[in-house]
Each structure stands twice: as C-alpha cells, then as structure tokens.
Coordinates of C-alpha atoms (C1' of nucleotides) in Angstrom, one line a residue:
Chain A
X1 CA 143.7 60.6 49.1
X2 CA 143.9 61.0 52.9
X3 CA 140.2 61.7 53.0
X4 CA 139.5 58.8 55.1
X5 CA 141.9 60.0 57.8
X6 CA 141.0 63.0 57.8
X7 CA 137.4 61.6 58.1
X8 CA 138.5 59.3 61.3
X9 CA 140.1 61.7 63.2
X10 CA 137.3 64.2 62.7
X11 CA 135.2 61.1 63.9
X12 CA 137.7 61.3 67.0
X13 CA 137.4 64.7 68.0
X14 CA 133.5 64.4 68.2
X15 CA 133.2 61.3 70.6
X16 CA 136.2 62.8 72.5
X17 CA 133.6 65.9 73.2
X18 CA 130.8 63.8 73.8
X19 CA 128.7 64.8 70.6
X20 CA 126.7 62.3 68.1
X21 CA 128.7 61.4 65.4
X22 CA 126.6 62.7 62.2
X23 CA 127.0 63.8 58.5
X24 CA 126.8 67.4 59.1
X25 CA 128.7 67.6 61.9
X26 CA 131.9 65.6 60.3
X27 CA 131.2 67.7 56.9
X28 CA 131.4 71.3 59.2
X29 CA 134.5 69.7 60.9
X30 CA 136.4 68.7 57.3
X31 CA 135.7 71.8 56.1
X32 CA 137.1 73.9 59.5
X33 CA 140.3 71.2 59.4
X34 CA 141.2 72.4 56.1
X35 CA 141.0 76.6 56.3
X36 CA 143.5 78.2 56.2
X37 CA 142.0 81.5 58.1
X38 CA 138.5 81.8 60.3
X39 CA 135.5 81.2 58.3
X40 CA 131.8 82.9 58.7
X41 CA 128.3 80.6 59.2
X42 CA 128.0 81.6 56.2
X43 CA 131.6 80.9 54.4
X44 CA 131.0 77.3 55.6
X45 CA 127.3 77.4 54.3
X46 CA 128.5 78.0 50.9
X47 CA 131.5 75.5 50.6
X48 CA 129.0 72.5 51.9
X49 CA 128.2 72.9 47.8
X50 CA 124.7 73.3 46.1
X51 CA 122.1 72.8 46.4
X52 CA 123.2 72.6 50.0
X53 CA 122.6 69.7 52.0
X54 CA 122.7 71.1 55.0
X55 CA 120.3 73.4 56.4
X56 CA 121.5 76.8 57.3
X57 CA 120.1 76.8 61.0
X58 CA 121.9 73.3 61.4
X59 CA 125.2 74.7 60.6
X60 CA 124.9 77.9 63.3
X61 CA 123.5 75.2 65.7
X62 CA 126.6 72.4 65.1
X63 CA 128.9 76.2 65.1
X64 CA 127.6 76.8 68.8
X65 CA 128.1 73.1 70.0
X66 CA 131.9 72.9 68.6
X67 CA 132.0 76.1 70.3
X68 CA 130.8 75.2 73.7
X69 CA 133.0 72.1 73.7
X70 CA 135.9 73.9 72.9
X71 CA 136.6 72.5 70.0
X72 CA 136.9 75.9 67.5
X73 CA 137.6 79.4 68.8
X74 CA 134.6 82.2 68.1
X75 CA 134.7 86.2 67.9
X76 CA 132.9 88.6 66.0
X77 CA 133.5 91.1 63.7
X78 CA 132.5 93.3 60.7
X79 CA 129.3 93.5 61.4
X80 CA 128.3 91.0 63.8
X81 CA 129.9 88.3 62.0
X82 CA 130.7 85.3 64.0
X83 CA 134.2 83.6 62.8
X84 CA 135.6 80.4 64.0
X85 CA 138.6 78.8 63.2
X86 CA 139.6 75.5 64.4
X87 CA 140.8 75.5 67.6
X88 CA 143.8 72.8 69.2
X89 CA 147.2 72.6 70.3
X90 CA 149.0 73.5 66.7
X91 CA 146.7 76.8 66.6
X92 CA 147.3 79.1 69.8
X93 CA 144.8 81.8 69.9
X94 CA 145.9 84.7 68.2
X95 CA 144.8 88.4 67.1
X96 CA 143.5 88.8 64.0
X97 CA 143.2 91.7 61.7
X98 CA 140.0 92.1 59.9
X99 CA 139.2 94.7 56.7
X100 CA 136.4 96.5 57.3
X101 CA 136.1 97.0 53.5
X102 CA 136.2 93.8 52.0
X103 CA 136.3 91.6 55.5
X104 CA 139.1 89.4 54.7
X105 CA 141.2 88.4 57.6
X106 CA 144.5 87.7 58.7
X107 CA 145.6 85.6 61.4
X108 CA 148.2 88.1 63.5
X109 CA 151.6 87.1 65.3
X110 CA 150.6 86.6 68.9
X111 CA 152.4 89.7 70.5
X112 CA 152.9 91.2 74.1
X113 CA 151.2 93.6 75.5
X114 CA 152.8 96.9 76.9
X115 CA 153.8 97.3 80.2
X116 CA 151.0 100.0 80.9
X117 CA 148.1 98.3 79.1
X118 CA 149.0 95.2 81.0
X119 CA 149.0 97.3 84.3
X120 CA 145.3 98.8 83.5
X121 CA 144.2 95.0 82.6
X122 CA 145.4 93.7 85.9
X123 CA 143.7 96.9 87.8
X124 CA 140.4 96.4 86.1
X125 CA 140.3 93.0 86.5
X126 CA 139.6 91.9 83.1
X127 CA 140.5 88.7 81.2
X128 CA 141.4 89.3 77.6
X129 CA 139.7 86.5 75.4
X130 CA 140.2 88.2 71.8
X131 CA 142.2 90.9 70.3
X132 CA 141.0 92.3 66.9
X133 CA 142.5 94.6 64.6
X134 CA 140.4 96.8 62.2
X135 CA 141.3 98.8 59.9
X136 CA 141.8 98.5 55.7
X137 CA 144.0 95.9 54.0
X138 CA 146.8 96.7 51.2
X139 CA 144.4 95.9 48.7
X140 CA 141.4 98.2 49.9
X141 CA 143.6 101.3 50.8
X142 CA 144.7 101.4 47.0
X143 CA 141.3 100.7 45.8
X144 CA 139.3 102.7 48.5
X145 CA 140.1 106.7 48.3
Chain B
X1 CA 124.5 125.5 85.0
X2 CA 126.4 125.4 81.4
X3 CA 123.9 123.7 79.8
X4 CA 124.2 126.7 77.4
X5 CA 127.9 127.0 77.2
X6 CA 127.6 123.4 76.1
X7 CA 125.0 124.0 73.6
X8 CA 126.6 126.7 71.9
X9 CA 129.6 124.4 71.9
X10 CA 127.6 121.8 70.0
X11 CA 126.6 124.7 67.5
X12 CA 129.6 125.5 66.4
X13 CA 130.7 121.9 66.1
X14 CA 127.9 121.5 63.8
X15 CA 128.9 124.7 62.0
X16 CA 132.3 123.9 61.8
X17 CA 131.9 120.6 59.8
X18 CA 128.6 122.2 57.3
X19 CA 125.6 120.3 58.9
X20 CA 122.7 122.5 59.7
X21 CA 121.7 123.1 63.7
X22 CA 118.5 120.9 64.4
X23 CA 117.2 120.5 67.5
X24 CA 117.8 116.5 67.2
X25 CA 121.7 116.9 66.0
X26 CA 122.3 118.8 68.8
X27 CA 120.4 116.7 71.5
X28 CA 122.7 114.0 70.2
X29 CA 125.5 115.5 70.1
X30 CA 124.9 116.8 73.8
X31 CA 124.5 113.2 75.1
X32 CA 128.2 112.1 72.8
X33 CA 129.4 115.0 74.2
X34 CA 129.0 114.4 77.7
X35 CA 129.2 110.5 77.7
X36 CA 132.4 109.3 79.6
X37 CA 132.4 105.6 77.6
X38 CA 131.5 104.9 74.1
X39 CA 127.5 104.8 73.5
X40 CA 125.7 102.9 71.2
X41 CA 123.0 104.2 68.7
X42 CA 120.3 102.1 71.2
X43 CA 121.8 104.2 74.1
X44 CA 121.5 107.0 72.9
X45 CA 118.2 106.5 72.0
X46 CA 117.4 105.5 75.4
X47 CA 119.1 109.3 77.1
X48 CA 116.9 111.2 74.5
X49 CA 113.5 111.0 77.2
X50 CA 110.7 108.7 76.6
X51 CA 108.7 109.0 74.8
X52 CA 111.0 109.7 72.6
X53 CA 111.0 113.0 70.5
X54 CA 113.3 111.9 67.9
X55 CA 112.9 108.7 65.6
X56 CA 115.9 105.6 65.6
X57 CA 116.3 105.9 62.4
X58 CA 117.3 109.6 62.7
X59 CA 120.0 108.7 65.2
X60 CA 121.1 106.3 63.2
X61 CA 121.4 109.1 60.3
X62 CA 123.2 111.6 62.4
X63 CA 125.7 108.9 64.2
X64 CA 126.4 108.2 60.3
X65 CA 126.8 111.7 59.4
X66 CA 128.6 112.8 62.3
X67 CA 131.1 109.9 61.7
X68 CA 131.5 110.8 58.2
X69 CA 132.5 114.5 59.2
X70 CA 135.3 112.8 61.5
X71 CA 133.6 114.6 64.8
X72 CA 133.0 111.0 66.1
X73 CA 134.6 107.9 66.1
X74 CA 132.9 104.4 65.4
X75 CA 133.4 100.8 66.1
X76 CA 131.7 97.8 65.9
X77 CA 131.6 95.1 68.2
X78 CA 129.4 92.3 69.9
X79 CA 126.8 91.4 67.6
X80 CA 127.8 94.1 65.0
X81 CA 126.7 96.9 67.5
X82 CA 128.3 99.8 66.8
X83 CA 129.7 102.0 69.3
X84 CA 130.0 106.0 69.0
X85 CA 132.3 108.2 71.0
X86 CA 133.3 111.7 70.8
X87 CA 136.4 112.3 68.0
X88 CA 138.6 115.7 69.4
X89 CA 142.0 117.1 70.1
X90 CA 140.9 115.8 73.9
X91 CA 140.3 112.1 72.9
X92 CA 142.9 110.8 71.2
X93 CA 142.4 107.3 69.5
X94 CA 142.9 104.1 71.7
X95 CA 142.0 100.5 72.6
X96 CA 138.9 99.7 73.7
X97 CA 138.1 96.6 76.0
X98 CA 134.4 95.1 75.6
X99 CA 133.0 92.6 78.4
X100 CA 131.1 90.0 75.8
X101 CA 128.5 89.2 78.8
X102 CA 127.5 92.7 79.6
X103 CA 128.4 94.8 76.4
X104 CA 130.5 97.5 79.1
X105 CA 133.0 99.4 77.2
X106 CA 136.6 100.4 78.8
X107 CA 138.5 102.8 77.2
X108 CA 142.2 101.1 77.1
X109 CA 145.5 103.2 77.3
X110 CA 147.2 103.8 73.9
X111 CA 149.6 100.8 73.8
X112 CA 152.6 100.0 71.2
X113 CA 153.3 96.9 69.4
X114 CA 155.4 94.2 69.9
X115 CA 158.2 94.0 67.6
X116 CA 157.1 90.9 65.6
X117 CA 153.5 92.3 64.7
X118 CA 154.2 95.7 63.7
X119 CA 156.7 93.5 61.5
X120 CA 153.8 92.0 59.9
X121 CA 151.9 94.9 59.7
X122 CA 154.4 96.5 57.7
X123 CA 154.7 93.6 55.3
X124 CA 151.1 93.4 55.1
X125 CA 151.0 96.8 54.0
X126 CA 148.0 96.9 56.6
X127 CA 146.5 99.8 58.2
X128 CA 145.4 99.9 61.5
X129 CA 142.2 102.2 62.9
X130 CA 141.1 100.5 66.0
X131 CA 142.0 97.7 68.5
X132 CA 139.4 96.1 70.4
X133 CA 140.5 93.3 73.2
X134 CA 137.4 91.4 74.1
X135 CA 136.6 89.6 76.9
X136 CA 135.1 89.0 80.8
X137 CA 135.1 92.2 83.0
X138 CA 135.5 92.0 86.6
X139 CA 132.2 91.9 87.5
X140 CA 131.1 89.5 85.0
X141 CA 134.2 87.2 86.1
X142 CA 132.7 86.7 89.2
X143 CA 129.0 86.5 88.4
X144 CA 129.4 84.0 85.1
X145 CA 130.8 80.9 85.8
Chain C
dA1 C1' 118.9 43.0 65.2
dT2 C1' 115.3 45.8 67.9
dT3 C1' 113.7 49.0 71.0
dG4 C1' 113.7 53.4 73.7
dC5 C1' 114.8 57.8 74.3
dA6 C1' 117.7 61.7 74.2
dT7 C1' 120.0 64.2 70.8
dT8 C1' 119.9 66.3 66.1
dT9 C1' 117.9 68.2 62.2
dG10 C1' 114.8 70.9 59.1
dC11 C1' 111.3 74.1 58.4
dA12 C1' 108.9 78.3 59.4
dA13 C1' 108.6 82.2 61.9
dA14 C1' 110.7 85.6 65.0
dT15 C1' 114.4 88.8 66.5
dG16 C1' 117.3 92.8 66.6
dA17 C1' 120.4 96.2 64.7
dG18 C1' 120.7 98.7 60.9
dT19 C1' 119.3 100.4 56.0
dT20 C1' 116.4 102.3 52.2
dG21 C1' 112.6 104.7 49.7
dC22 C1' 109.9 108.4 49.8
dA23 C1' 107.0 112.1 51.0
dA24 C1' 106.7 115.9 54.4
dC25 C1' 109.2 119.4 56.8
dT26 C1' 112.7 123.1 57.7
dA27 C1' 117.3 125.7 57.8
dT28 C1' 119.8 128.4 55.2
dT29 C1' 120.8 131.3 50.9
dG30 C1' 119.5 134.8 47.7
Chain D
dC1 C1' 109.9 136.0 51.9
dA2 C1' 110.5 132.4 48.4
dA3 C1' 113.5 128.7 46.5
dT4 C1' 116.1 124.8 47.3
dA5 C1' 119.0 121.6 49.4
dG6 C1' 119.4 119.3 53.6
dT7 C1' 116.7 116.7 57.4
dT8 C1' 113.3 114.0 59.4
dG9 C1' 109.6 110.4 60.2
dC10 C1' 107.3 106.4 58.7
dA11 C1' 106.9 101.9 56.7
dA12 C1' 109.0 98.3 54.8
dC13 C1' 113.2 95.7 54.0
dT14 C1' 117.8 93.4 54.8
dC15 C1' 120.8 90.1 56.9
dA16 C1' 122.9 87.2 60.4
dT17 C1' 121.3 84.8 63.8
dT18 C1' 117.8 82.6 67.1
dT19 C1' 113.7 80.1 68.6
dG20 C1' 109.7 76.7 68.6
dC21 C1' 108.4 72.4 67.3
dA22 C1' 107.6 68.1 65.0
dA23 C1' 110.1 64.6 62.5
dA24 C1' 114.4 62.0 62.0
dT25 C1' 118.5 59.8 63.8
dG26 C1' 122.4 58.0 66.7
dC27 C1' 123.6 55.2 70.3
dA28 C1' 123.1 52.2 74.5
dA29 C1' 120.7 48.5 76.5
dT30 C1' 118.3 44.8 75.5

DNA sequence: ATTGCATTTGCAAATGAGTTGCAACTATTG
DNA sequence: CAATAGTTGCAACTCATTTGCAAATGCAAT
C-alpha cells in the first residue's frame, strides 16, 4: 500500500505551514487527500471510525488551522454547513452545486462570468471568493414533488 | 403618506395566496415589502419596534409560510442565515453577492452561463434556483487585512 | 535523553439560528 | 353569534459550531 507515502507527504504539508505534527491532524489530512468532493466537520467526524478517536471540537479546531494556513478551501452551505475540500495546485477553486434536499455536492466547471455581471463586480468593488449553486439534484427532483 | 395604499396592498397579497390578515403578517410583510436588499428573519425582527410586539418564533413562522406560498424568496447563507426578499412580477430572480465579514447582501444582475457549465448542468440533470457569489465587499476590502 | 514552554487536545458548557409541542387566541365561515 | 380551522406565544429542544480551561504533547535547546 502507498499509505506510508501518503502519510509522509501529509507529514510535509504540515511542517511546510508551520503546524505540530500530530495524530489528528495527519488522520484529518488522509482523510481530506483522499475525497473525492468537500466534506462537512461532521462527514470527517464520522469516517475517523468508532468509537471516535478524535474529539469532535478537535476536528473543527484542526478544520480552522488548515484553513487559516491555506492549506484546504472553506464555504458554507445548506444550512450553515462548513465544507472544505483540499486545497493545492491540482484543485483550482471552483463553484460548486449543492442540493438543498439531500445536500450532496458537486464540484462545478470553473466558468466565466458575463460581461455585465463582471462590470457590476468591478463597480462595486467586490472580490468574489466562492460561487455556490443551489438548487435540487437529478435524484431529488424525481423523488421530491 | 401611502402607508395605507401599501397596507391594503399587503391585504390583498395575503388574500390572494389564502392566509388570513393579522396584524403581525402584515407588519412583516410591510417591512419585505419595502426593504431594498434581502433581510434576514433577525432583521426583521429588529424593524418590528422594541419592545417587540410580535414573538421570533412567529417571524420565523410567517417567513416560512410566506415562502411556501411563493410571495417571497429564500436563501441561505453565512452561517445558515437565511435571507428573505420580496418574490413578484417586479423582482425577477437573480444572483446575490454576500460580504462574509459583514453579512451585506448585493443583489447581482441576472447573468448567463458559460458554455462548459450549463454543459454540465444539463448532464447532471441539475436544477438551478439561486447563485450566491461570496466574498469581501468594498468596504470590508479595505478595513480587513 | 531531559527539560521548558508554547501548542494541541479533550471535556463541559455556552452560543445562535432555527424548530417543535402545546395551550391560548382569533379570523373567517355558516 | 357560535363553531372550527388557522395563528400566535411561550418554553424547551436541536444542531453545528465556539469558548474556557486544565491536562497532555510536540519540538527546540540543552
């Protein structure tokens, strides 16, 4: 298996950043290397297995330092959800869609932004971070009325 | 003044959709009504006087039931607020940019998609009720390093 | 290896927006 | 004017996240 690997260059990333090198933090890291779409607190809580090793509070707090380093990408949804998803040079931020019934989402295309929206952004002043779609997924608009 | 133009207007708006005239729906529907951004429940809250004469959980109940009868629009956003504005022939659906330091709402001009996304959308069989671009306003630009 | 100390962690309690159960109240219909 | 279905207020609850604080741990300098 490649765990070890895996396991060194998570070991990498954190003294690159400047943060401890602990058990918790390299088992958040594996498990946001290996998704394949933006997890919740909550999502990563669970896969740490059970009974959980981790305490939950640890896992928002190691969230917010990978975060502030730069290291994984944040924005909310659904709810006040927090998502991250890993966040380096092979994964350009993107929009994502998000289904407000069963809250599965899907990492989006990046795409361009029309001439006259892009005109209003550079007249307000504004610096787009995130774009989110909402709305229902295949699934739910068949299964929701 | 046309505060009583206004009111009658929000009694037929209530009449229209089959939800009896109280004196809270329309005091709520009053301040959607003349709001020029999107409001949360806490806002409107705050425009109904203090003390106030109508409970939070009542808002909360008539945001829900107005949304329901399609007269108002809602989105979520920062910390799983949700956000209310005014649903009519005048206000056609759009973007909506939200500063994530100050929680200021900009209503966005409608914009289209870029080729390759709407491509995706398609193949996702996806559909789409609100964009919301996130981000730094102007002000907070300036003030937040 | 050992020490010193700042960083991390775990636990308990708090927060904040929103929801639910239920009894009291009140528009509307007959 | 009474019956009844829709509304409201209050208290208690949920759920994701945050905060305070003491105990544990990583790492750098002995």
């Amino acid at each position: 298996m490649k765990t070890e690997i895996l396991h060194a260059a998570a070991e990498g990333a954190l003294r690159e950043v400047g943060l401890r090198k602990t058990a918790q933090r390299l088992a958040v890291l594996n498990i946001l290397n290996s998704a394949d779409s933006p997890l919740t607190a909550n999502d990563i809580f669970q896969r740490l297995g059970s009974p959980q090793k981790i305490n939950r509070v640890t896992v928002y707090r190691i969230l917010s330092s990978y975060t502030r380093k730069g290291m994984i990408r944040e924005f909310e949804s659904r709810r006040g959800l927090h998502y991250y998803e890993r966040a380096n040079a092979f994964s350009p931020s993107h929009p994502h869609f998000i289904c407000r019934a069963c809250g599965r989402m899907i990492c989006m295309t990046s795409f361009v932004l029309s001439e006259p929206l892009q005109k209003m952004i550079d007249q307000q002043g504004i610096s787009i971070e995130h774009i989110s779609i909402s709305g229902l997924c295949r699934l739910c608009r068949c299964n929701n009325p």
